[in-house]
Tab-separated table of C-alpha atoms in Angstrom:
chain	number	residue	atom	x	y	z
A	1	MET	CA	237.795	150.472	161.381
A	2	LEU	CA	234.308	151.786	162.042
A	3	LYS	CA	232.076	152.734	159.163
A	4	THR	CA	229.393	155.385	159.588
A	5	LEU	CA	226.208	155.220	157.572
A	6	SER	CA	223.318	157.698	157.672
A	7	ILE	CA	219.935	156.695	156.344
A	8	THR	CA	216.989	158.989	155.725
A	9	ARG	CA	213.602	157.259	155.785
A	10	PRO	CA	210.870	159.571	154.440
A	11	LYS	CA	209.346	156.479	152.874
A	12	ARG	CA	210.204	152.780	152.791
A	13	THR	CA	213.340	153.507	150.806
A	14	ILE	CA	215.550	150.900	152.453
A	15	THR	CA	215.200	147.361	151.172
A	16	GLY	CA	217.054	144.079	150.992
A	17	ASN	CA	220.022	143.410	153.233
A	18	LEU	CA	220.212	146.938	154.598
A	19	GLU	CA	216.644	146.742	155.871
A	20	SER	CA	217.413	143.381	157.473
A	21	PHE	CA	220.478	144.866	159.132
A	22	ILE	CA	218.508	147.730	160.619
A	23	SER	CA	215.911	145.300	161.956
A	24	VAL	CA	218.629	143.253	163.625
A	25	SER	CA	220.101	146.427	165.087
A	26	PHE	CA	216.796	147.409	166.669
A	27	VAL	CA	216.465	143.996	168.317
A	28	ALA	CA	220.050	144.134	169.551
A	29	VAL	CA	219.485	147.518	171.124
A	30	GLY	CA	216.166	146.384	172.583
A	31	ALA	CA	213.974	148.526	170.332
A	32	ARG	CA	211.521	147.081	167.864
A	33	ARG	CA	209.598	148.848	165.150
A	34	CYS	CA	205.870	148.301	165.490
A	35	GLY	CA	203.414	148.058	162.592
A	36	ARG	CA	203.769	148.572	158.884
A	37	PRO	CA	205.931	151.184	157.155
A	38	SER	CA	204.496	154.620	157.824
A	39	PRO	CA	203.535	157.052	155.063
A	40	ASP	CA	205.026	160.546	154.935
A	41	GLY	CA	204.171	162.613	157.986
A	42	ALA	CA	202.939	159.652	160.051
A	43	ALA	CA	204.337	158.520	163.381
A	44	ARG	CA	206.872	155.715	163.465
A	45	SER	CA	206.905	153.903	166.802
A	46	PHE	CA	209.663	152.065	168.634
A	47	TYR	CA	209.459	149.997	171.784
A	48	SER	CA	212.299	149.219	174.160
A	49	THR	CA	212.656	146.125	176.334
A	50	ALA	CA	214.665	148.171	178.853
A	51	PRO	CA	214.357	151.778	179.990
A	52	VAL	CA	215.835	154.335	177.614
A	53	ASN	CA	217.974	156.319	180.033
A	54	PRO	CA	218.115	159.157	179.536
A	55	VAL	CA	215.054	159.375	177.309
A	56	PRO	CA	216.004	161.201	174.088
A	57	THR	CA	214.710	164.736	174.081
A	58	ALA	CA	212.283	165.973	171.470
A	59	ASN	CA	213.715	167.095	168.132
A	60	SER	CA	217.200	166.168	169.190
A	61	THR	CA	219.962	164.012	167.768
A	62	SER	CA	221.608	163.666	171.178
A	63	ASN	CA	221.546	160.649	173.490
A	64	PRO	CA	221.972	157.980	170.818
A	65	LEU	CA	220.968	154.407	171.582
A	66	ARG	CA	224.117	152.300	171.592
A	67	GLY	CA	224.717	148.595	171.625
A	68	CYS	CA	226.779	145.678	170.440
A	69	TYR	CA	225.560	142.602	168.628
A	70	PRO	CA	227.870	139.692	167.755
A	71	ALA	CA	226.615	139.472	164.193
A	72	VAL	CA	227.200	143.111	163.266
A	73	GLY	CA	229.600	144.585	165.807
A	74	CYS	CA	229.008	147.772	167.811
A	75	PHE	CA	226.750	150.561	166.610
A	76	SER	CA	224.682	153.527	167.693
A	77	LEU	CA	221.252	154.752	166.607
A	78	THR	CA	220.189	158.373	166.671
A	79	ALA	CA	216.927	159.851	165.469
A	80	SER	CA	215.676	163.327	164.744
A	81	ASN	CA	212.136	164.399	165.628
A	82	ILE	CA	212.072	162.097	168.674
A	83	ILE	CA	208.994	162.367	170.873
A	84	PRO	CA	209.174	160.564	174.255
A	85	VAL	CA	206.221	158.377	175.259
A	86	ASN	CA	207.525	156.903	178.510
A	87	ASN	CA	210.686	155.351	179.895
A	88	PHE	CA	210.257	152.317	177.673
A	89	SER	CA	209.199	153.778	174.351
A	90	PHE	CA	209.353	156.757	172.078
A	91	HIS	CA	208.330	157.494	168.530
A	92	THR	CA	209.476	159.700	165.712
A	93	THR	CA	207.768	161.542	162.924
A	94	THR	CA	209.045	160.947	159.435
A	95	PRO	CA	211.395	161.691	157.850
A	96	SER	CA	213.716	160.044	160.392
A	97	ARG	CA	217.468	159.705	160.306
A	98	PHE	CA	219.190	156.746	161.890
A	99	ARG	CA	222.922	156.629	162.314
A	100	ILE	CA	224.552	153.205	162.380
A	101	ARG	CA	228.182	152.625	163.210
A	102	SER	CA	229.412	149.134	162.506
A	103	ASN	CA	232.642	147.358	161.720
A	104	SER	CA	231.027	144.344	160.106
A	105	LEU	CA	228.214	145.353	157.765
A	106	ASN	CA	229.082	142.460	155.479
A	107	LYS	CA	228.117	139.831	158.077
A	108	MET	CA	224.451	140.696	158.375
A	109	ALA	CA	222.930	138.270	155.874
A	110	ALA	CA	224.854	135.183	156.944
A	111	SER	CA	224.006	135.416	160.632
A	112	LYS	CA	220.306	136.339	160.618
A	113	ASP	CA	218.147	134.277	162.990
A	114	TYR	CA	214.566	133.038	162.626
A	115	ARG	CA	214.325	133.318	158.865
A	116	LEU	CA	211.302	130.985	158.751
A	117	LEU	CA	208.095	131.850	160.601
A	118	CYS	CA	205.280	129.284	160.871
A	119	LEU	CA	201.690	129.638	162.068
A	120	GLU	CA	199.003	127.105	162.931
A	121	ASN	CA	197.468	125.116	165.783
A	122	PRO	CA	199.876	123.578	168.343
A	123	LEU	CA	198.915	120.270	169.938
A	124	LEU	CA	200.643	117.976	172.388
A	125	ASP	CA	200.622	114.537	170.773
A	126	ILE	CA	200.387	111.785	173.401
A	127	GLN	CA	201.089	108.494	171.624
A	128	ALA	CA	201.116	105.027	173.140
A	129	PHE	CA	200.635	101.403	172.198
A	130	GLY	CA	197.261	100.195	173.444
A	131	ASP	CA	194.816	97.349	173.004
A	132	GLU	CA	191.164	96.656	172.289
A	133	ALA	CA	190.306	97.167	175.942
A	134	LEU	CA	191.675	100.721	175.912
A	135	LEU	CA	189.814	101.515	172.687
A	136	GLY	CA	186.593	100.125	174.160
A	137	LYS	CA	187.014	102.095	177.384
A	138	TYR	CA	186.735	105.376	175.472
A	139	GLY	CA	184.554	104.243	172.581
A	140	LEU	CA	187.314	104.588	169.972
A	141	LYS	CA	187.726	102.827	166.640
A	142	ALA	CA	191.043	101.211	165.747
A	143	ASN	CA	191.772	103.403	162.708
A	144	ASP	CA	190.014	106.714	163.081
A	145	ALA	CA	190.458	110.439	163.711
A	146	ILE	CA	187.844	112.279	165.776
A	147	LEU	CA	187.399	115.396	167.913
A	148	ALA	CA	187.240	114.693	171.641
A	149	GLU	CA	183.892	114.665	173.425
A	150	GLU	CA	183.210	114.668	177.164
A	151	LYS	CA	183.582	110.875	177.367
A	152	HIS	CA	187.129	111.125	175.983
A	153	GLN	CA	188.508	113.598	178.546
A	154	GLY	CA	190.139	110.887	180.662
A	155	LEU	CA	192.081	109.440	177.723
A	156	PHE	CA	194.937	111.960	177.764
A	157	GLU	CA	195.783	111.467	181.440
A	158	ASP	CA	195.296	107.706	181.125
A	159	LEU	CA	197.904	107.547	178.376
A	160	LEU	CA	200.315	109.697	180.397
A	161	GLN	CA	199.958	107.806	183.664
A	162	ASN	CA	199.400	104.202	182.640
A	163	TYR	CA	201.156	103.745	179.313
A	164	ASP	CA	204.641	104.322	177.961
A	165	ALA	CA	203.537	107.418	176.074
A	166	LYS	CA	205.721	109.295	173.607
A	167	LEU	CA	205.207	113.057	173.774
A	168	ILE	CA	205.579	115.044	170.558
A	169	ALA	CA	205.157	118.741	169.805
A	170	GLY	CA	202.394	118.195	167.286
A	171	GLY	CA	199.908	119.967	165.132
A	172	ALA	CA	200.673	119.779	161.404
A	173	ALA	CA	202.578	123.051	160.984
A	174	GLN	CA	204.482	122.557	164.239
A	175	ASN	CA	205.605	119.192	162.830
A	176	THR	CA	206.692	121.070	159.722
A	177	ALA	CA	208.486	123.724	161.771
A	178	ARG	CA	210.382	121.040	163.695
A	179	GLY	CA	211.308	119.391	160.405
A	180	ALA	CA	212.639	122.601	158.906
A	181	GLN	CA	214.660	123.309	162.053
A	182	TYR	CA	216.043	119.766	161.845
A	183	LEU	CA	217.695	120.698	158.546
A	184	LEU	CA	218.528	124.357	159.143
A	185	PRO	CA	221.145	125.963	161.416
A	186	SER	CA	220.212	126.634	165.039
A	187	ASN	CA	217.738	129.472	165.679
A	188	SER	CA	216.311	129.383	162.149
A	189	VAL	CA	212.604	128.730	162.809
A	190	VAL	CA	209.965	130.352	165.014
A	191	TYR	CA	206.415	129.032	165.410
A	192	LEU	CA	203.222	130.832	166.493
A	193	GLY	CA	200.017	129.390	167.934
A	194	GLY	CA	197.821	129.215	171.026
A	195	VAL	CA	198.218	127.129	174.209
A	196	GLY	CA	196.832	127.075	177.740
A	197	ASP	CA	198.535	127.758	181.047
A	198	ASP	CA	198.796	124.167	182.251
A	199	LYS	CA	201.107	121.186	182.564
A	200	TYR	CA	200.425	120.173	178.968
A	201	ALA	CA	201.817	123.506	177.788
A	202	ALA	CA	204.867	122.940	179.991
A	203	ILE	CA	205.389	119.528	178.399
A	204	LEU	CA	204.961	121.107	174.977
A	205	HIS	CA	207.613	123.717	175.779
A	206	ASP	CA	210.020	120.960	176.799
A	207	ALA	CA	209.307	119.066	173.582
A	208	VAL	CA	209.973	122.028	171.299
A	209	LYS	CA	213.088	122.921	173.277
A	210	GLN	CA	214.497	119.471	172.559
A	211	ALA	CA	213.770	120.030	168.879
A	212	GLY	CA	215.548	123.411	168.923
A	213	LEU	CA	212.362	125.197	167.853
A	214	ARG	CA	211.521	128.666	169.140
A	215	VAL	CA	207.848	129.191	169.916
A	216	GLU	CA	205.853	132.321	170.682
A	217	TYR	CA	202.578	130.989	172.024
A	218	ARG	CA	199.483	132.964	172.893
A	219	VAL	CA	198.690	131.733	176.412
A	220	ASP	CA	195.043	131.415	177.446
A	221	PRO	CA	194.758	130.829	181.223
A	222	LYS	CA	191.154	129.630	180.976
A	223	ILE	CA	191.441	126.946	178.286
A	224	ASN	CA	193.454	123.724	178.181
A	225	THR	CA	196.336	123.270	175.795
A	226	GLY	CA	195.313	121.333	172.695
A	227	ARG	CA	196.010	117.602	172.882
A	228	CYS	CA	195.856	114.633	170.569
A	229	GLY	CA	195.664	111.189	172.137
A	230	VAL	CA	196.938	108.497	169.789
A	231	VAL	CA	196.242	104.851	170.576
A	232	ILE	CA	198.362	102.509	168.448
A	233	THR	CA	197.143	98.963	167.865
A	234	GLY	CA	199.207	97.055	165.312
A	235	HIS	CA	199.358	99.211	162.187
A	236	ASN	CA	196.255	101.154	163.204
A	237	ARG	CA	196.152	104.561	164.850
A	238	SER	CA	193.134	105.979	166.617
A	239	MET	CA	193.522	109.743	167.045
A	240	CYS	CA	191.348	111.738	169.420
A	241	THR	CA	191.926	115.506	169.355
A	242	GLU	CA	190.904	118.317	171.661
A	243	LEU	CA	191.872	121.641	170.052
A	244	GLY	CA	191.588	123.615	173.273
A	245	ALA	CA	193.518	126.878	173.337
A	246	ALA	CA	194.849	126.294	169.828
A	247	ASN	CA	191.360	127.231	168.669
A	248	HIS	CA	191.632	130.702	170.234
A	249	TYR	CA	194.646	132.289	168.574
A	250	ASP	CA	193.959	135.910	167.638
A	251	LEU	CA	195.292	138.827	165.631
A	252	GLU	CA	196.100	140.762	168.794
A	253	HIS	CA	198.862	138.283	169.648
A	254	LEU	CA	200.338	138.459	166.154
A	255	LYS	CA	200.432	142.252	166.374
A	256	LYS	CA	202.239	142.410	169.701
A	257	PRO	CA	205.480	144.332	169.099
A	258	GLU	CA	207.675	141.453	170.251
A	259	VAL	CA	205.851	139.050	167.907
A	260	TRP	CA	205.443	141.394	164.959
A	261	SER	CA	209.168	142.122	165.036
A	262	LEU	CA	209.698	138.403	164.318
A	263	VAL	CA	207.224	138.656	161.447
A	264	GLU	CA	209.110	141.600	159.957
A	265	ASN	CA	212.435	139.858	160.458
A	266	ALA	CA	211.385	136.578	158.796
A	267	GLU	CA	212.356	135.846	155.200
A	268	VAL	CA	209.884	133.005	154.537
A	269	TYR	CA	206.379	132.340	155.910
A	270	TYR	CA	204.626	128.978	156.258
A	271	VAL	CA	200.968	128.616	157.234
A	272	GLY	CA	199.103	125.369	157.786
A	273	GLY	CA	195.592	125.299	156.373
A	274	TYR	CA	194.025	124.122	159.617
A	275	HIS	CA	194.448	127.688	160.852
A	276	PHE	CA	191.643	128.780	158.518
A	277	THR	CA	189.336	127.309	161.178
A	278	VAL	CA	190.858	129.580	163.837
A	279	CYS	CA	192.065	133.036	162.723
A	280	PRO	CA	191.961	133.842	158.990
A	281	PRO	CA	192.861	137.526	159.675
A	282	ALA	CA	196.239	136.415	161.048
A	283	ILE	CA	196.863	134.421	157.872
A	284	MET	CA	196.014	137.437	155.747
A	285	GLU	CA	198.359	139.704	157.696
A	286	LEU	CA	201.255	137.315	157.111
A	287	ALA	CA	200.302	136.912	153.452
A	288	LYS	CA	200.232	140.664	152.860
A	289	GLN	CA	203.490	141.153	154.740
A	290	ALA	CA	205.109	138.551	152.498
A	291	ALA	CA	203.827	140.154	149.308
A	292	SER	CA	204.833	143.676	150.339
A	293	GLY	CA	208.398	142.529	151.018
A	294	ASN	CA	208.610	140.081	148.104
A	295	LYS	CA	209.157	137.227	150.557
A	296	PRO	CA	207.964	133.649	149.878
A	297	PHE	CA	204.601	132.678	151.372
A	298	ILE	CA	203.980	128.924	151.605
A	299	LEU	CA	200.525	127.500	152.308
A	300	SER	CA	199.519	123.913	153.017
A	301	LEU	CA	195.974	122.894	152.103
A	302	SER	CA	196.169	120.487	155.090
A	303	ALA	CA	192.906	118.549	154.646
A	304	PRO	CA	190.058	118.084	152.164
A	305	PHE	CA	187.529	119.707	154.505
A	306	ILE	CA	189.505	122.974	154.439
A	307	CYS	CA	188.932	123.215	150.695
A	308	GLN	CA	185.282	122.208	151.052
A	309	PHE	CA	184.022	124.076	154.120
A	310	PHE	CA	186.463	126.974	154.513
A	311	LYS	CA	186.458	127.942	150.864
A	312	ASP	CA	185.983	131.700	151.350
A	313	PRO	CA	188.972	132.397	153.626
A	314	LEU	CA	191.074	129.945	151.613
A	315	ASP	CA	190.240	131.783	148.389
A	316	ALA	CA	190.939	135.169	149.997
A	317	SER	CA	194.493	134.029	150.723
A	318	ALA	CA	195.062	132.397	147.312
A	319	PRO	CA	196.438	135.496	145.512
A	320	TYR	CA	199.281	135.562	148.034
A	321	TRP	CA	200.415	131.941	147.667
A	322	ASP	CA	203.932	131.663	146.303
A	323	TYR	CA	203.923	127.933	147.040
A	324	VAL	CA	200.859	125.803	147.721
A	325	ILE	CA	201.280	122.235	148.948
A	326	GLY	CA	198.670	119.486	149.163
A	327	ASN	CA	198.195	115.769	148.670
A	328	GLU	CA	196.085	114.128	145.990
A	329	GLY	CA	193.005	114.015	148.240
A	330	GLU	CA	193.218	117.701	149.063
A	331	ALA	CA	193.787	118.549	145.405
A	332	ALA	CA	190.692	116.572	144.402
A	333	ALA	CA	188.640	118.300	147.108
A	334	TYR	CA	189.831	121.710	145.884
A	335	ALA	CA	188.904	120.905	142.278
A	336	GLU	CA	185.450	119.641	143.246
A	337	SER	CA	184.623	122.493	145.630
A	338	HIS	CA	185.720	125.080	143.060
A	339	GLY	CA	183.873	123.531	140.135
A	340	LEU	CA	186.982	122.894	138.044
A	341	ASN	CA	185.471	119.753	136.484
A	342	ILE	CA	188.852	118.055	136.309
A	343	THR	CA	190.210	115.014	138.127
A	344	ASP	CA	193.694	114.673	136.637
A	345	VAL	CA	196.211	115.622	139.316
A	346	LYS	CA	198.512	117.378	136.845
A	347	GLU	CA	195.686	119.537	135.556
A	348	ILE	CA	194.639	120.442	139.089
A	349	ALA	CA	198.228	121.439	139.844
A	350	LYS	CA	198.269	123.688	136.757
A	351	ALA	CA	194.965	125.268	137.813
A	352	LEU	CA	196.342	126.027	141.292
A	353	ALA	CA	199.578	127.426	139.885
A	354	ASN	CA	197.771	129.767	137.508
A	355	LEU	CA	195.296	131.366	139.888
A	356	PRO	CA	195.482	135.197	139.970
A	357	LYS	CA	198.487	136.381	141.971
A	358	GLU	CA	199.217	139.502	144.014
A	359	ASN	CA	203.025	139.472	143.960
A	360	THR	CA	203.908	139.144	140.287
A	361	GLN	CA	207.651	139.134	141.016
A	362	ARG	CA	207.376	135.439	141.870
A	363	LYS	CA	205.793	132.642	139.876
A	364	ARG	CA	203.485	130.490	141.944
A	365	VAL	CA	204.482	126.841	142.395
A	366	ALA	CA	201.833	124.179	143.108
A	367	ILE	CA	203.055	120.925	144.655
A	368	ILE	CA	200.923	117.795	145.020
A	369	THR	CA	202.257	114.786	146.888
A	370	GLN	CA	200.892	111.304	146.219
A	371	GLY	CA	202.343	109.031	148.870
A	372	THR	CA	204.625	106.557	147.126
A	373	GLU	CA	203.719	107.948	143.703
A	374	PRO	CA	205.708	110.827	142.112
A	375	THR	CA	205.360	114.350	143.480
A	376	ILE	CA	203.635	116.624	140.945
A	377	VAL	CA	204.917	120.188	140.463
A	378	ALA	CA	203.391	122.920	138.283
A	379	VAL	CA	204.817	126.424	137.836
A	380	GLN	CA	202.725	129.464	136.935
A	381	GLY	CA	202.796	130.230	133.207
A	382	GLU	CA	204.633	127.024	132.274
A	383	ASP	CA	202.994	124.253	130.257
A	384	GLU	CA	205.207	121.446	131.511
A	385	VAL	CA	204.147	119.739	134.739
A	386	LYS	CA	207.075	117.962	136.322
A	387	GLU	CA	207.141	114.678	138.207
A	388	PHE	CA	209.642	113.888	140.956
A	389	PRO	CA	209.801	110.186	141.917
A	390	VAL	CA	209.842	109.675	145.675
A	391	HIS	CA	212.839	108.126	147.413
A	392	SER	CA	212.584	104.354	147.555
A	393	ILE	CA	212.500	102.628	150.946
A	394	ASP	CA	212.289	99.041	152.144
A	395	PRO	CA	208.659	98.574	153.290
A	396	ALA	CA	209.953	96.721	156.345
A	397	LYS	CA	211.542	99.972	157.543
A	398	ILE	CA	208.276	101.928	157.448
A	399	ASN	CA	207.065	102.453	160.994
A	400	ASP	CA	204.461	105.213	160.761
A	401	THR	CA	203.334	107.310	157.796
A	402	ASN	CA	201.460	109.747	160.063
A	403	GLY	CA	203.047	113.153	159.484
A	404	ALA	CA	204.907	112.267	156.286
A	405	GLY	CA	203.299	115.213	154.517
A	406	ASP	CA	204.272	117.550	157.351
A	407	ALA	CA	207.860	116.317	157.101
A	408	PHE	CA	207.899	116.862	153.340
A	409	ALA	CA	206.726	120.445	153.850
A	410	GLY	CA	209.422	120.973	156.476
A	411	GLY	CA	212.199	119.814	154.213
A	412	PHE	CA	210.838	121.811	151.306
A	413	ALA	CA	210.503	124.978	153.406
A	414	ALA	CA	214.099	124.552	154.586
A	415	GLY	CA	215.195	124.481	150.961
A	416	VAL	CA	213.279	127.670	150.205
A	417	VAL	CA	214.848	129.402	153.218
A	418	GLU	CA	218.322	128.445	152.044
A	419	GLY	CA	217.653	129.602	148.485
A	420	LYS	CA	217.904	126.129	146.983
A	421	SER	CA	216.532	125.332	143.543
A	422	LEU	CA	212.990	123.999	143.226
A	423	GLU	CA	214.327	120.541	142.384
A	424	GLU	CA	216.678	120.527	145.384
A	425	SER	CA	213.934	121.748	147.739
A	426	ILE	CA	211.607	118.959	146.564
A	427	HIS	CA	214.446	116.491	147.145
A	428	MET	CA	214.981	117.842	150.682
A	429	GLY	CA	211.276	117.389	151.418
A	430	GLN	CA	211.245	113.820	150.158
A	431	TRP	CA	214.425	112.990	152.079
A	432	LEU	CA	212.989	114.271	155.366
A	433	ALA	CA	209.684	112.467	154.787
A	434	LYS	CA	211.625	109.237	154.256
A	435	LEU	CA	213.332	109.723	157.619
A	436	SER	CA	210.063	110.551	159.362
A	437	ILE	CA	208.138	107.447	158.285
A	438	GLN	CA	210.785	105.275	159.911
A	439	GLU	CA	209.988	106.871	163.300
A	440	LEU	CA	206.969	106.605	165.601
A	441	GLY	CA	204.651	109.492	164.916
A	442	PRO	CA	205.565	112.742	163.137
A	443	SER	CA	209.137	112.872	164.409
A	444	TYR	CA	212.739	112.767	163.221
A	445	PRO	CA	215.716	110.583	164.189
A	446	PHE	CA	218.267	111.654	166.764
A	447	PRO	CA	221.144	112.100	166.717
A	448	LYS	CA	220.485	114.245	163.697
A	449	GLN	CA	221.250	112.917	160.256
A	450	ALA	CA	222.943	115.324	157.889
A	451	TYR	CA	221.211	116.004	154.592
A	452	PRO	CA	223.427	114.333	151.962
A	453	GLY	CA	222.566	116.659	149.085
A	454	HIS	CA	221.078	115.802	145.735
A	455	ASN	CA	223.226	114.315	142.984
């Protein structure tokens, strides 16, 4: 039996599940709301992926948009004060009234897609076992991480053509996004970043498709896709990175209606700190969107140099952190660059947790990983700093610790998305990191292993 529900929106009066349902309905019908909630009297815009035929007439409740969506059943949308723009879009002035007819309102929360949205710098990791001759050919050191220069440009194609290279959808936050999707149901994670229009981007698309990760890349036709050549010699890894198009992400892409609709739809946001070197305004837009909707915002410090040399944009985002994740080196760099005059990891965690906060409905949680040592967790306003011992593993099974921190963040983010407790989310992160270090590079075993839960 169909239910009919009328909603008046003079302000942002609809929250929680009902707001999520309306967002899903717009996508199902092909219309997406663009921009932030409008104040009284302002225009509210909608964009359609297919012609609205016939276009609704001005100030009319006729010609409703109708559609069916498996998650919510069939419905129709009508709006008063409709002003046509063209065959693909129209907007309304507030207050607006939308009429939704559905026979399954109760299904909306359980079936929502792309609850986690991640942002950073996508790279195609090209990993292969090499030797001293290959290192010498390109002037590389056995255990090093550098940015590519002109003399290194041939390395990426050399690895592809002449070595048994493993191709991974890399970049720290993309590793994290793949990890979260590994644990979550299908169509749970979407990732944003910049790539080129070249064969490396095509390979990257294939790699993320295999991982079940949705990506919305900004494509730059003039700049190569970012690549990281990894030459493995014994237990050493020489990493040579060319950021390429990943270094040119911009706010314009984030604000595209088809991308911003994903931002509005998401329930949790994850940003890798390396993106502070690229587009801090995009980070701030996500942070503010999270705070305005009381949605968790997770930030990774990513590297010591982010804390040291990108201090201003990092600090601008700090009030919006609901969770901040770093390792002991990044924590030490933060303390030093901010003049905290402390070296104890627990005290640094407490300092991070108790920074001023924008969204006071959530206590900030600071998480510091320490490799094989316990994970340190501090909660805003709480004196006790907790320790979570990492999962033990036979050293003989460890293949590659590169990306262990990304995997931890992926498992933790998956726990946050699913509403798990802090302890359970930490456990999920440690479990996924344990799986990852038994693989080559920042990757996860297939066929998938099911998370066993935490006793």
